[in-house]
Amino acid sequence: MKVALISGKGGTGKTFIATNLARLFNNALYVDADVEEPNGSLFLNAPLLETQAVYKHLPYISAKKCIKCYRCVDFCAFNALALSKECILLFPTLCHDCHGCAAVCPQGALSYMKKEIGHLERRQVKETTVLSGVLNVGEASGTILLEKLNELIKAETRPVIIDAPPGSGCSVMAAIEEADICLAIVEPTAFGFANFKTIYALTQALGKRLAVVVNKVYGEFKELERFLQAQNLPCLTGIPLRKDIALKTAKAELVLDDASCLGYFEEIQRKLLRLSR
Amino acid sequence: MKKLLILSGKGGTGKSTVAACFMHYVANYIAADCDVDAANLALLFPQQNSLTKDFYGAKKAEIDATKCILCETCVNNCRFNALKRCGTQIVVDEFKCEGCGLCAYLCPVKAITMLDDKSGTIKIQSDSPLLVSAELEIGRGNSGKLVTAVKNEAVKRRKNEELMIIDGAPGIGCPVIAAVNDCDFILIVTEASVSALNDLQRLLQSLAVHAIKTAVCINKADLNPSATAAIKAYLKEEKIVLLGEIPYDEQVIKALNKQQSIAAYKCAANTAIHNIYLKVCALMAKDK
């Protein structure tokens, strides 16, 4: 079973639920795919066992060979190359690593340099393996890191819990690529509901199965209930808004030692296993 | 006009709550919701008059099957794995194609055309106050470009307003980088948690290259005093201004669920946010 936790809105409790859930399984792989702001290893804390650098390619233009025909500048769809009188300028964060500039260069003046954009970290917390993607500060896109994580997830036979980034854009799509179930963590508020509808549409478009956990339940939020019923989406559990849970989570502590919390996670686990069968 | 951007690093710390309050306090301003992945501000400011504009941020490859000779040059050269052979056809994965155009360039029989692709919708609420927001098309990844388009649209429609309030996205990636560009002041809303501090540190590191005046406020500060103390110590060390602490207040959730800003309520959170607002104004006025 490979499950990806998504939310649309940030701060609904993806990492809180993903880390606790991962520890509940006997031998899960927890993957922190929120590479811009990876926090999973704060909750699943253990000495770093291994790091692996992840690179992207950046074009390097040989000034000797360049005849300033600017074909590369014209070709670049991402405006990563610009012309100046003396040379061609590169804006590294805009480069999508498509290799188009080298293909159009008539002089063979372009080659590629490797640039580290981030790294993967591996930890072991008892029987749970913790794999985090960490994007270097200043980089615009973590998609390449997510591709590396996906290669590892693909080959995995243990249960995999993927902690996706917030939003609904390209990084979320990449984070859920290998998941067979998406688990939306929804806050029953006007904001939470609005953003949930967006990721619902995303999972539909990508043909992913979707289940829901409602987190921070505080009174009733009928619109969400009606929507889940109308779309026939399974709601695995509702976790109440409790100050004690909020405090433990704010301290990056797990809540499984509290019997009143453990029940919610056991329910999620049981229903996920049933869904994945 | 001064541009005030609200960021957070971690999601869900209260960016939009603070932005919505500011929008109630100020009289003459324009606003842009630059969290295009999960835009919410418009929910709190429903208006009669709104118009939408399609946004074309990139192109997508389209293959003319009648010309294609199945040489698979495109498949083998695509860096995004967006092309695949399925039987006697090459198929483009519209979600993976980033629109670089390399396949069209390399195709020996010119069977590939790059077509404009709608990657979002810009929504303009033109009653006073002007609020521009956007919705990213499902499965499209041009959020940075869309953020820039939202800001430009708001600036274009400005009359005599002297302040632009920009609600940013969580994280440190392209939508944040696009939002930060040419801002005058950044207010970071963090919260009293270990995760939020970690994210705040990464955000501040990524902002360091921009040299934009930046200040921080701590939401739900009373919930976890040890995290609040750690954030304060970090800010002191980095010489970053702390503008105030917002207490945990259930009124915030109650108001949000009525689709109202807490600026309309007499409560502790509102008082704290108003004080922060006054300090932001003072700091922005000092600038130049």
XYZ file of C-alpha atoms in Angstrom:
565
model
C 0.000 0.000 0.000
C 1.304 3.394 -0.992
C -0.666 6.282 0.452
C -0.001 9.995 -0.101
C -1.317 12.581 2.347
C -2.444 15.765 0.643
C -4.432 18.791 1.773
C -4.619 21.784 -0.553
C -4.521 24.224 2.334
C -1.379 24.185 4.445
C -1.308 23.367 8.125
C -4.261 20.975 8.158
C -2.222 18.196 9.778
C -0.552 16.191 7.004
C 2.730 15.731 8.844
C 0.967 15.157 12.187
C -1.080 12.310 10.723
C 1.576 10.921 8.372
C 4.240 10.587 11.078
C 1.939 9.004 13.647
C 0.461 6.680 11.047
C 3.907 5.645 9.825
C 4.912 4.601 13.353
C 1.751 2.551 13.734
C 2.737 0.270 10.870
C 5.284 -2.356 11.774
C 7.704 -1.594 9.006
C 6.637 1.396 6.983
C 8.651 3.721 4.797
C 7.800 7.333 5.626
C 8.615 9.715 2.773
C 8.749 13.454 3.379
C 7.870 14.862 -0.038
C 7.326 18.423 1.205
C 10.822 19.250 0.032
C 10.460 23.026 0.439
C 9.642 22.703 4.133
C 10.405 19.140 5.257
C 9.444 18.626 8.895
C 8.784 14.894 9.157
C 12.191 14.139 10.640
C 11.440 16.528 13.507
C 8.683 14.110 14.538
C 10.515 10.948 13.481
C 13.841 11.970 14.855
C 16.914 9.786 14.690
C 20.567 10.135 13.701
C 21.145 10.656 10.007
C 22.261 7.389 8.411
C 22.809 8.502 4.872
C 22.527 11.522 2.622
C 22.492 11.578 -1.125
C 22.964 14.758 -3.131
C 20.526 15.432 -5.966
C 21.570 17.468 -8.968
C 20.106 19.285 -11.873
C 21.928 20.241 -15.037
C 22.678 23.818 -15.893
C 23.869 24.894 -19.315
C 27.409 26.182 -19.563
C 28.174 28.301 -22.598
C 31.702 28.315 -23.926
C 32.513 31.963 -24.708
C 35.122 30.800 -27.227
C 32.663 28.795 -29.287
C 29.598 31.041 -28.908
C 28.916 33.144 -32.011
C 26.084 35.079 -30.330
C 23.409 33.872 -32.710
C 21.043 33.846 -29.715
C 19.189 30.771 -30.935
C 19.385 29.353 -27.407
C 17.917 32.555 -25.955
C 15.065 32.503 -28.458
C 14.415 28.824 -27.887
C 14.287 28.832 -24.080
C 10.603 28.664 -23.108
C 11.395 29.548 -19.505
C 13.321 32.801 -20.078
C 16.321 31.309 -18.320
C 18.734 32.721 -20.901
C 19.077 36.388 -21.743
C 21.377 38.240 -24.043
C 23.729 40.975 -23.103
C 26.299 42.639 -25.337
C 29.194 40.595 -24.062
C 27.722 37.235 -23.343
C 24.639 35.145 -22.735
C 23.361 35.290 -19.185
C 21.856 32.337 -17.359
C 19.216 32.611 -14.616
C 19.737 29.267 -12.909
C 16.470 29.107 -10.943
C 14.415 29.572 -14.123
C 16.146 26.739 -16.006
C 13.946 23.634 -16.304
C 16.824 21.421 -17.413
C 15.195 20.581 -20.789
C 18.497 20.554 -22.736
C 16.858 22.474 -25.572
C 19.527 25.188 -25.689
C 22.274 22.672 -26.415
C 20.159 21.046 -29.130
C 19.631 24.306 -31.021
C 23.209 25.595 -30.712
C 24.871 25.379 -34.163
C 28.372 25.607 -32.653
C 28.135 22.952 -29.986
C 29.005 25.702 -27.529
C 26.778 24.395 -24.758
C 27.626 21.734 -22.268
C 26.132 20.953 -18.901
C 27.334 21.324 -15.379
C 25.842 19.497 -12.462
C 24.390 21.699 -9.773
C 23.255 20.342 -6.439
C 19.656 21.402 -5.780
C 19.093 19.436 -2.617
C 19.555 16.044 -1.043
C 17.808 12.979 0.333
C 18.196 11.998 3.988
C 17.655 8.546 5.427
C 16.953 7.773 9.066
C 15.709 4.758 10.960
C 13.273 5.145 13.856
C 12.887 1.635 15.274
C 11.254 -0.281 12.403
C 10.228 2.829 10.465
C 12.484 4.077 7.685
C 12.361 7.840 7.261
C 13.288 9.263 3.892
C 13.246 13.055 3.471
C 13.757 15.197 0.412
C 15.367 18.526 1.272
C 15.434 21.303 -1.321
C 18.326 23.750 -1.076
C 17.260 27.211 0.007
C 17.017 29.483 -3.029
C 16.017 26.751 -5.486
C 12.650 27.299 -7.176
C 11.546 23.744 -7.851
C 11.916 20.433 -6.086
C 10.506 18.295 -8.883
C 13.831 16.546 -9.503
C 14.052 15.586 -5.819
C 10.536 14.170 -6.052
C 11.535 12.125 -9.106
C 14.381 10.598 -7.073
C 12.007 9.836 -4.203
C 9.550 8.288 -6.662
C 12.222 5.924 -7.999
C 12.764 4.654 -4.457
C 9.035 4.454 -3.690
C 8.400 2.502 -6.871
C 10.797 -0.270 -5.840
C 9.410 -0.433 -2.293
C 7.485 -3.424 -0.999
C 6.777 -2.148 2.521
C 3.790 0.114 3.224
C 4.701 3.632 2.100
C 3.358 6.827 3.693
C 4.063 9.889 1.545
C 3.804 13.299 3.216
C 3.025 15.629 0.297
C 3.444 19.413 0.143
C 0.441 21.747 0.460
C -1.203 23.199 -2.617
C -2.335 21.585 -5.836
C 0.459 22.427 -8.248
C 3.305 20.545 -9.900
C 5.026 19.470 -6.684
C 1.821 17.870 -5.385
C 1.329 16.033 -8.671
C 4.884 14.716 -8.523
C 4.513 13.727 -4.852
C 1.425 11.581 -5.460
C 2.653 9.969 -8.662
C 3.489 6.581 -7.117
C 0.610 6.560 -4.618
C -2.253 4.128 -5.052
C -4.407 5.968 -2.527
C -4.488 9.678 -1.758
C -5.570 10.609 1.729
C -6.826 14.172 1.978
C -6.434 15.778 5.394
C -9.256 18.285 5.527
C -9.866 21.045 8.009
C -13.621 21.583 8.392
C -13.437 25.322 7.742
C -14.454 27.451 4.784
C -10.799 27.692 3.725
C -10.086 24.008 4.237
C -13.166 22.969 2.308
C -12.473 25.302 -0.631
C -8.932 23.950 -1.041
C -10.085 20.364 -0.561
C -12.401 20.722 -3.559
C -9.379 21.694 -5.659
C -7.362 18.625 -4.710
C -10.454 16.493 -5.145
C -10.558 17.705 -8.765
C -6.809 17.027 -9.090
C -7.087 13.424 -7.891
C -10.039 12.912 -10.247
C -8.054 14.268 -13.196
C -5.111 11.993 -12.366
C -7.342 8.973 -11.748
C -6.271 8.527 -8.115
C -8.381 6.955 -5.401
C -9.213 9.382 -2.640
C -10.156 8.980 1.002
C -10.518 11.681 3.633
C -9.587 12.330 7.248
C -11.232 15.358 8.815
C -8.832 16.981 11.253
C -9.422 19.654 13.915
C -13.137 18.901 14.091
C -14.842 21.761 15.882
C -18.614 21.717 15.779
C -20.325 20.815 12.547
C -19.408 21.703 9.012
C -22.337 20.439 6.993
C -21.097 21.499 3.559
C -18.115 19.159 3.786
C -20.251 16.242 4.992
C -22.692 16.776 2.139
C -19.885 16.984 -0.396
C -18.258 13.742 0.819
C -21.611 11.974 0.660
C -22.487 13.322 -2.773
C -19.116 12.296 -4.221
C -19.164 8.994 -2.351
C -15.790 9.628 -0.708
C -14.888 7.498 2.310
C -14.193 9.492 5.469
C -11.837 7.344 7.564
C -12.108 9.268 10.799
C -12.546 12.689 12.349
C -9.933 13.928 14.818
C -11.225 16.628 17.173
C -9.629 20.036 17.694
C -7.943 19.418 21.033
C -5.481 21.730 22.697
C -3.447 18.807 24.055
C -3.008 17.334 20.561
C -2.116 20.772 19.186
C 0.484 21.246 21.916
C 2.157 17.851 21.420
C 2.232 18.391 17.674
C 3.629 21.898 18.119
C 6.452 20.277 20.096
C 6.954 17.780 17.234
C 5.952 14.879 19.470
C 3.918 11.848 18.425
C 0.577 11.191 20.143
C 0.344 7.387 19.890
C 1.163 6.898 23.566
C -2.167 8.556 24.388
C -4.861 5.888 24.179
C -7.516 8.442 23.219
C -5.446 9.400 20.160
C -4.207 5.955 19.237
C -7.777 4.919 18.371
C -8.005 7.481 15.536
C -4.841 6.198 13.919
C -5.813 2.555 14.298
C -9.080 3.377 12.586
C -7.262 5.124 9.715
C -4.856 2.207 9.359
C -7.588 -0.438 9.419
C -9.691 1.354 6.817
C -6.703 2.117 4.574
C -5.728 -1.539 4.555
C -9.284 -2.476 3.651
C -9.358 0.112 0.843
C -6.065 -1.048 -0.602
C -7.131 -4.663 -0.799
C 2.571 52.590 -3.724
C 4.110 50.276 -1.126
C 3.813 46.512 -1.597
C 3.350 44.507 1.586
C 3.771 40.756 1.231
C 2.620 38.254 3.849
C 4.480 34.923 3.978
C 4.842 32.069 6.444
C 7.104 29.216 5.380
C 4.887 26.603 6.972
C 1.325 26.451 5.707
C -1.710 27.163 7.854
C -0.031 29.550 10.277
C -2.554 32.322 9.592
C -1.331 34.309 6.558
C -4.786 34.823 5.095
C -6.301 35.555 8.513
C -3.761 38.345 9.046
C -4.082 39.592 5.448
C -7.884 39.743 5.751
C -7.618 41.754 8.981
C -5.226 44.223 7.368
C -7.697 44.587 4.513
C -10.315 45.657 7.054
C -8.049 48.112 8.845
C -6.830 50.025 5.776
C -9.117 52.294 3.785
C -7.356 52.750 0.496
C -5.552 49.695 -0.839
C -5.499 46.988 -3.465
C -4.995 43.307 -2.728
C -3.561 40.287 -4.527
C -3.964 36.683 -3.429
C -0.745 35.092 -4.634
C -1.345 31.666 -3.089
C -2.587 30.492 -6.461
C -2.540 26.807 -5.440
C -5.032 27.461 -2.665
C -6.509 30.940 -2.975
C -8.868 31.846 -0.149
C -8.997 35.586 0.384
C -11.891 36.078 -2.042
C -14.030 33.857 0.219
C -13.898 36.588 2.835
C -14.510 39.418 0.368
C -17.365 38.318 -1.866
C -18.219 40.995 -4.417
C -20.877 41.648 -6.966
C -18.657 42.678 -9.806
C -16.016 40.257 -10.817
C -14.523 39.307 -14.107
C -12.203 36.512 -15.103
C -9.347 36.267 -17.544
C -7.753 33.135 -18.914
C -4.052 32.809 -18.239
C -1.771 31.045 -20.701
C 1.486 30.307 -18.962
C 3.018 27.636 -21.134
C 2.601 25.518 -24.201
C 1.912 21.810 -24.572
C 3.087 19.498 -27.315
C 0.533 18.101 -29.720
C 1.387 15.337 -32.147
C -0.140 15.011 -35.581
C -0.534 11.234 -35.856
C -0.872 11.421 -39.635
C 2.656 12.853 -39.937
C 4.318 10.895 -37.121
C 6.685 8.165 -38.323
C 7.115 6.652 -34.841
C 10.865 7.268 -34.795
C 10.591 7.987 -31.051
C 13.183 10.776 -31.195
C 10.794 12.864 -29.078
C 10.274 10.062 -26.553
C 13.997 9.506 -26.127
C 14.903 13.168 -25.724
C 12.132 14.420 -23.446
C 13.655 15.227 -20.055
C 10.247 15.150 -18.384
C 9.112 11.676 -19.527
C 6.073 13.367 -21.016
C 5.999 11.309 -24.224
C 5.289 7.645 -24.490
C 4.675 5.178 -27.248
C 1.323 3.436 -26.901
C 0.903 0.892 -29.691
C 1.151 2.772 -32.977
C 0.877 6.222 -31.440
C 3.021 8.612 -29.464
C 1.000 10.046 -26.597
C 1.712 13.288 -24.716
C 1.123 13.282 -20.958
C -0.384 16.754 -20.561
C 0.437 16.794 -16.850
C 4.129 16.079 -17.381
C 4.792 18.194 -20.470
C 6.505 21.428 -19.384
C 6.294 23.001 -22.807
C 10.019 23.326 -23.536
C 9.509 22.618 -27.246
C 12.518 20.317 -27.647
C 10.376 17.514 -29.132
C 8.933 19.850 -31.760
C 12.428 21.071 -32.634
C 13.890 17.586 -32.963
C 11.003 15.939 -34.822
C 12.350 15.042 -38.285
C 8.918 15.255 -39.944
C 7.605 18.298 -38.042
C 4.674 16.361 -36.629
C 4.717 18.204 -33.297
C 3.162 21.614 -32.673
C 3.446 23.554 -29.434
C -0.004 24.850 -28.545
C -0.899 27.529 -26.018
C -2.248 25.930 -22.880
C -4.558 27.522 -20.372
C -2.835 27.150 -17.058
C -5.038 29.271 -14.837
C -7.797 31.805 -14.428
C -7.263 35.284 -13.037
C -10.216 36.623 -11.076
C -10.614 40.367 -10.731
C -13.025 41.730 -8.152
C -13.271 45.316 -9.214
C -15.528 46.808 -6.544
C -13.675 48.726 -3.906
C -11.371 47.267 -2.683
C -9.818 45.779 -5.773
C -8.919 42.152 -5.122
C -7.125 40.064 -7.736
C -6.807 36.343 -7.188
C -6.264 33.305 -9.364
C -6.962 29.681 -9.706
C -4.356 27.358 -11.124
C -5.803 25.003 -13.711
C -5.927 21.428 -12.441
C -2.635 19.693 -13.045
C -0.752 22.777 -14.261
C 2.531 23.856 -12.819
C 3.137 27.455 -13.807
C 2.350 28.922 -10.434
C 5.315 31.331 -10.483
C 4.219 32.917 -13.751
C 0.613 33.075 -12.564
C 1.680 34.840 -9.345
C 3.478 37.471 -11.431
C 0.394 37.867 -13.647
C -1.856 38.357 -10.586
C 0.402 41.069 -9.189
C 0.701 42.812 -12.564
C -3.067 42.744 -13.042
C -3.605 44.403 -9.656
C -0.962 47.075 -10.316
C -2.446 47.783 -13.743
C -5.856 48.471 -12.228
C -4.615 50.602 -9.369
C -6.143 54.088 -9.154
C -4.677 56.150 -6.335
C -4.207 53.466 -3.696
C -1.018 53.734 -1.704
C -0.807 50.178 -0.392
C -0.906 46.760 -1.991
C -1.515 43.795 0.317
C -0.217 40.518 -1.081
C -1.098 37.161 0.462
C 1.670 34.719 -0.425
C 2.016 30.958 -0.658
C 3.576 28.603 1.883
C 6.995 27.131 1.182
C 10.088 28.677 -0.389
C 9.694 27.664 -4.039
C 8.709 29.377 -7.272
C 5.347 30.941 -6.221
C 7.095 32.481 -3.205
C 10.087 33.690 -5.229
C 7.694 35.261 -7.769
C 5.695 36.958 -4.997
C 8.793 38.365 -3.277
C 10.024 40.047 -6.444
C 9.801 43.895 -6.122
C 8.041 43.942 -2.743
C 8.764 46.691 -0.211
C 8.041 44.890 3.017
C 7.577 41.266 4.073
C 5.606 40.258 7.145
C 6.108 36.630 8.104
C 3.362 34.970 10.126
C 4.859 32.044 11.981
C 3.357 29.975 14.778
C 4.586 28.562 18.044
C 5.697 25.149 16.866
C 8.964 23.344 16.203
C 7.937 22.793 12.561
C 7.088 26.446 12.016
C 10.455 27.540 13.401
C 12.265 25.152 11.071
C 10.275 26.510 8.115
C 10.788 30.108 9.242
C 14.549 29.590 9.259
C 14.495 28.209 5.726
C 12.269 31.051 4.552
C 14.479 33.740 6.106
C 17.562 32.151 4.535
C 15.898 32.193 1.136
C 14.855 35.847 1.586
C 18.351 36.963 2.620
C 19.452 37.555 -0.982
C 16.599 39.994 -1.640
C 17.431 42.675 0.951
C 13.769 43.492 1.579
C 12.747 44.780 4.995
C 11.317 41.796 6.837
C 9.554 41.390 10.178
C 7.905 38.485 11.957
C 4.854 37.893 14.132
C 4.068 34.709 16.072
C 0.566 33.273 15.872
C -0.875 31.073 18.636
C 2.118 32.225 20.684
C 0.648 31.226 24.054
C -0.047 27.656 22.947
C 3.552 26.533 23.218
C 5.691 28.982 25.215
C 8.893 26.989 24.706
C 8.570 27.202 20.901
C 7.756 30.908 21.161
C 10.889 31.405 23.264
C 12.973 29.493 20.692
C 11.587 31.624 17.841
C 12.323 34.820 19.789
C 15.880 33.699 20.504
C 16.438 32.884 16.848
C 15.051 36.242 15.681
C 17.212 38.095 18.187
C 20.303 36.312 16.978
C 19.464 37.058 13.349
C 18.523 40.667 14.219
C 15.059 40.336 12.755
C 12.246 42.447 14.164
C 9.486 40.689 16.075
C 6.324 42.744 15.728
C 4.066 40.917 18.113
C 2.403 37.759 19.337
C -1.123 36.662 18.496
C -2.823 34.535 21.152
C -4.658 31.299 20.392
C -8.267 32.417 20.017
C -11.187 30.145 19.137
C -12.971 33.193 17.782
C -10.712 32.905 14.723
C -12.204 29.564 13.686
C -15.740 30.681 14.509
C -15.359 33.789 12.357
C -13.735 31.902 9.477
C -16.549 29.405 9.366
C -18.992 32.260 8.944
C -16.710 33.445 6.138
C -15.892 36.558 8.085
C -12.655 38.192 9.034
C -11.980 38.410 12.773
C -11.379 42.132 12.251
C -15.148 42.461 12.745
C -14.940 40.857 16.211
C -13.826 42.231 19.521
C -11.357 39.558 20.550
C -7.791 39.081 21.712
C -6.516 37.941 18.320
C -7.963 40.972 16.557
C -6.403 43.352 19.084
C -3.008 41.698 18.640
C -3.197 41.741 14.836
C -4.215 45.412 14.891
C -1.161 46.266 16.974
C 1.024 44.384 14.507
C -0.623 46.291 11.668
C 0.211 49.637 13.294
C 3.840 48.591 13.678
C 4.023 47.448 10.046
C 2.682 50.863 8.955
C 5.251 52.649 11.093
C 8.116 50.557 9.701
C 6.986 51.009 6.116
C 6.665 54.766 6.598
C 10.224 54.933 7.945
C 11.478 53.364 4.762
C 12.468 56.252 2.465
